[in-house]
Amino acid sequence: TVTGSNDNFTATYRVQGGSFPSNDISLQRDLDYRITIHDPAGNRKQYISSAGLLSDTIGKRFRIDTTRPSIKTVDMSTDNQGVTDPDRSTILIVRDNDTLTLAFSTDERIIGTDHISLKPQVEFYWDNGTSGQIRRSADNITVDNTSVTATYRIKASDSGFEADIDYRIRFHDPAGNSREYDNSSAMPIVLSNRFRIDTILPKITTVDLSTSNQGISDIDNSTKLLVLDNDTLSIRFNTHERVIGTDNISHGPQVVFFWDNQIRTADSIT
């Protein structure tokens, strides 16, 4: 559309989306223009590009960008001090007070966190065990051109859950084109890890006591297993989930026997 009269005119063009027959989607190009004008005598002047105009009459140039930004890489990590679950070797587990970190890079520069409406959004979520989802926004997001890092610390309000964690990501390029991934499966890349929250304490489900004592049951203490010098007492128990084994010094099982003010550490745990 061209409007105006005498010596003042304005030409406008609305970029065509995918619903138009001649659409302008998926473009990233510098945009030039051609202008043709006639004076009342019919003299014709044409500027075949902006290069033909006086440099002091133009302050800026056009660039069309209808290509949405995309994620190129994703890196996931946590500060959890546990060990890798052999049943879930690619799963990164977090518990209370752990921080999970999601870092990703994009194929072009994106708008930073200083822009209120177009800043990146990262949301972590998991099933609540009955119906619906628990959703948590990232505590902190930093942006450096094409690199974004989002962190979330597991809080007391997140206790009582054991579930896989997924995430939603949204960001914009400088032109305002947006990209949103509702979940990790929507990513255009293959992910090597997943997050999982586990804020449920392990529980003992069964306990069995025995000794090597060769005596007989004391009828006055029929429910008690007696031990004397050189006897061995054993406690065997099962848990409702896998626990860390004895090869881990700091997190392996610990069993102590005690009476009055005496404490004895188990000779062996398997």
PDB file of N, CA and C in Angstrom, residues 52-86:
ATOM      1  N   GLY A  52      21.114   3.640  -4.676  1.00  0.00           N
ATOM      2  CA  GLY A  52      21.006   4.806  -5.540  1.00  0.00           C
ATOM      3  C   GLY A  52      20.544   6.051  -4.825  1.00  0.00           C
ATOM      4  N   LEU A  53      20.131   5.924  -3.557  1.00  0.00           N
ATOM      5  CA  LEU A  53      19.669   7.070  -2.790  1.00  0.00           C
ATOM      6  C   LEU A  53      20.842   7.737  -2.082  1.00  0.00           C
ATOM      7  N   LEU A  54      20.658   8.993  -1.747  1.00  0.00           N
ATOM      8  CA  LEU A  54      21.692   9.701  -1.007  1.00  0.00           C
ATOM      9  C   LEU A  54      21.858   9.060   0.369  1.00  0.00           C
ATOM     10  N   SER A  55      23.100   8.845   0.788  1.00  0.00           N
ATOM     11  CA  SER A  55      23.361   8.143   2.046  1.00  0.00           C
ATOM     12  C   SER A  55      22.787   8.880   3.243  1.00  0.00           C
ATOM     13  N   ASP A  56      22.699  10.231   3.148  1.00  0.00           N
ATOM     14  CA  ASP A  56      22.200  10.975   4.306  1.00  0.00           C
ATOM     15  C   ASP A  56      20.677  10.987   4.400  1.00  0.00           C
ATOM     16  N   THR A  57      19.993  10.334   3.444  1.00  0.00           N
ATOM     17  CA  THR A  57      18.531  10.255   3.512  1.00  0.00           C
ATOM     18  C   THR A  57      18.061   8.960   4.158  1.00  0.00           C
ATOM     19  N   ILE A  58      18.977   8.032   4.423  1.00  0.00           N
ATOM     20  CA  ILE A  58      18.612   6.725   4.969  1.00  0.00           C
ATOM     21  C   ILE A  58      19.374   6.488   6.267  1.00  0.00           C
ATOM     22  N   GLY A  59      18.665   6.184   7.296  1.00  0.00           N
ATOM     23  CA  GLY A  59      19.322   5.917   8.566  1.00  0.00           C
ATOM     24  C   GLY A  59      19.507   4.437   8.846  1.00  0.00           C
ATOM     25  N   LYS A  60      18.666   3.594   8.244  1.00  0.00           N
ATOM     26  CA  LYS A  60      18.711   2.173   8.552  1.00  0.00           C
ATOM     27  C   LYS A  60      18.473   1.342   7.299  1.00  0.00           C
ATOM     28  N   ARG A  61      18.579   0.036   7.451  1.00  0.00           N
ATOM     29  CA  ARG A  61      18.261  -0.908   6.382  1.00  0.00           C
ATOM     30  C   ARG A  61      17.227  -1.902   6.884  1.00  0.00           C
ATOM     31  N   PHE A  62      16.538  -2.533   5.957  1.00  0.00           N
ATOM     32  CA  PHE A  62      15.593  -3.587   6.331  1.00  0.00           C
ATOM     33  C   PHE A  62      16.279  -4.954   6.310  1.00  0.00           C
ATOM     34  N   ARG A  63      15.822  -5.838   7.164  1.00  0.00           N
ATOM     35  CA  ARG A  63      16.213  -7.255   7.105  1.00  0.00           C
ATOM     36  C   ARG A  63      14.998  -8.086   7.475  1.00  0.00           C
ATOM     37  N   ILE A  64      14.678  -9.052   6.642  1.00  0.00           N
ATOM     38  CA  ILE A  64      13.553  -9.937   6.928  1.00  0.00           C
ATOM     39  C   ILE A  64      14.075 -11.191   7.638  1.00  0.00           C
ATOM     40  N   ASP A  65      13.420 -11.534   8.724  1.00  0.00           N
ATOM     41  CA  ASP A  65      13.788 -12.732   9.487  1.00  0.00           C
ATOM     42  C   ASP A  65      12.506 -13.404   9.947  1.00  0.00           C
ATOM     43  N   THR A  66      12.118 -14.420   9.225  1.00  0.00           N
ATOM     44  CA  THR A  66      10.922 -15.191   9.588  1.00  0.00           C
ATOM     45  C   THR A  66      11.296 -16.630   9.935  1.00  0.00           C
ATOM     46  N   THR A  67      12.569 -16.847  10.227  1.00  0.00           N
ATOM     47  CA  THR A  67      13.039 -18.181  10.612  1.00  0.00           C
ATOM     48  C   THR A  67      13.093 -18.285  12.133  1.00  0.00           C
ATOM     49  N   ARG A  68      12.424 -19.265  12.662  1.00  0.00           N
ATOM     50  CA  ARG A  68      12.422 -19.432  14.112  1.00  0.00           C
ATOM     51  C   ARG A  68      13.755 -20.008  14.593  1.00  0.00           C
ATOM     52  N   PRO A  69      14.242 -19.540  15.727  1.00  0.00           N
ATOM     53  CA  PRO A  69      15.496 -20.085  16.271  1.00  0.00           C
ATOM     54  C   PRO A  69      15.294 -21.534  16.699  1.00  0.00           C
ATOM     55  N   SER A  70      16.393 -22.261  16.808  1.00  0.00           N
ATOM     56  CA  SER A  70      16.314 -23.683  17.157  1.00  0.00           C
ATOM     57  C   SER A  70      17.437 -24.054  18.110  1.00  0.00           C
ATOM     58  N   ILE A  71      17.202 -25.085  18.888  1.00  0.00           N
ATOM     59  CA  ILE A  71      18.234 -25.584  19.803  1.00  0.00           C
ATOM     60  C   ILE A  71      19.223 -26.457  19.043  1.00  0.00           C
ATOM     61  N   LYS A  72      20.503 -26.272  19.341  1.00  0.00           N
ATOM     62  CA  LYS A  72      21.556 -27.080  18.714  1.00  0.00           C
ATOM     63  C   LYS A  72      22.099 -28.155  19.655  1.00  0.00           C
ATOM     64  N   THR A  73      22.342 -27.789  20.905  1.00  0.00           N
ATOM     65  CA  THR A  73      22.901 -28.738  21.861  1.00  0.00           C
ATOM     66  C   THR A  73      22.215 -28.575  23.213  1.00  0.00           C
ATOM     67  N   VAL A  74      22.213 -29.652  23.992  1.00  0.00           N
ATOM     68  CA  VAL A  74      21.669 -29.631  25.350  1.00  0.00           C
ATOM     69  C   VAL A  74      22.641 -30.366  26.264  1.00  0.00           C
ATOM     70  N   ASP A  75      22.932 -29.767  27.412  1.00  0.00           N
ATOM     71  CA  ASP A  75      23.796 -30.402  28.396  1.00  0.00           C
ATOM     72  C   ASP A  75      23.090 -30.357  29.750  1.00  0.00           C
ATOM     73  N   MET A  76      23.050 -31.506  30.436  1.00  0.00           N
ATOM     74  CA  MET A  76      22.347 -31.607  31.705  1.00  0.00           C
ATOM     75  C   MET A  76      23.307 -32.060  32.795  1.00  0.00           C
ATOM     76  N   SER A  77      23.137 -31.513  34.003  1.00  0.00           N
ATOM     77  CA  SER A  77      23.993 -31.900  35.122  1.00  0.00           C
ATOM     78  C   SER A  77      23.276 -31.627  36.437  1.00  0.00           C
ATOM     79  N   THR A  78      23.771 -32.253  37.522  1.00  0.00           N
ATOM     80  CA  THR A  78      23.267 -32.002  38.867  1.00  0.00           C
ATOM     81  C   THR A  78      24.450 -32.013  39.826  1.00  0.00           C
ATOM     82  N   ASP A  79      24.223 -31.506  41.036  1.00  0.00           N
ATOM     83  CA  ASP A  79      25.260 -31.566  42.065  1.00  0.00           C
ATOM     84  C   ASP A  79      24.974 -32.678  43.074  1.00  0.00           C
ATOM     85  N   ASN A  80      24.127 -33.626  42.696  1.00  0.00           N
ATOM     86  CA  ASN A  80      23.806 -34.755  43.575  1.00  0.00           C
ATOM     87  C   ASN A  80      25.063 -35.555  43.911  1.00  0.00           C
ATOM     88  N   GLN A  81      25.195 -35.936  45.182  1.00  0.00           N
ATOM     89  CA  GLN A  81      26.383 -36.642  45.658  1.00  0.00           C
ATOM     90  C   GLN A  81      26.185 -38.153  45.736  1.00  0.00           C
ATOM     91  N   GLY A  82      25.073 -38.650  45.220  1.00  0.00           N
ATOM     92  CA  GLY A  82      24.836 -40.085  45.217  1.00  0.00           C
ATOM     93  C   GLY A  82      25.635 -40.775  44.129  1.00  0.00           C
ATOM     94  N   VAL A  83      25.219 -41.965  43.769  1.00  0.00           N
ATOM     95  CA  VAL A  83      25.904 -42.724  42.722  1.00  0.00           C
ATOM     96  C   VAL A  83      24.921 -43.023  41.598  1.00  0.00           C
ATOM     97  N   THR A  84      25.440 -43.420  40.482  1.00  0.00           N
ATOM     98  CA  THR A  84      24.601 -43.768  39.337  1.00  0.00           C
ATOM     99  C   THR A  84      23.813 -45.040  39.632  1.00  0.00           C
ATOM    100  N   ASP A  85      22.520 -44.986  39.387  1.00  0.00           N
ATOM    101  CA  ASP A  85      21.674 -46.169  39.548  1.00  0.00           C
ATOM    102  C   ASP A  85      21.908 -47.070  38.343  1.00  0.00           C
ATOM    103  N   PRO A  86      22.418 -48.296  38.541  1.00  0.00           N
ATOM    104  CA  PRO A  86      22.689 -49.176  37.390  1.00  0.00           C
ATOM    105  C   PRO A  86      21.451 -49.520  36.583  1.00  0.00           C
TER     106      PRO A  86
END
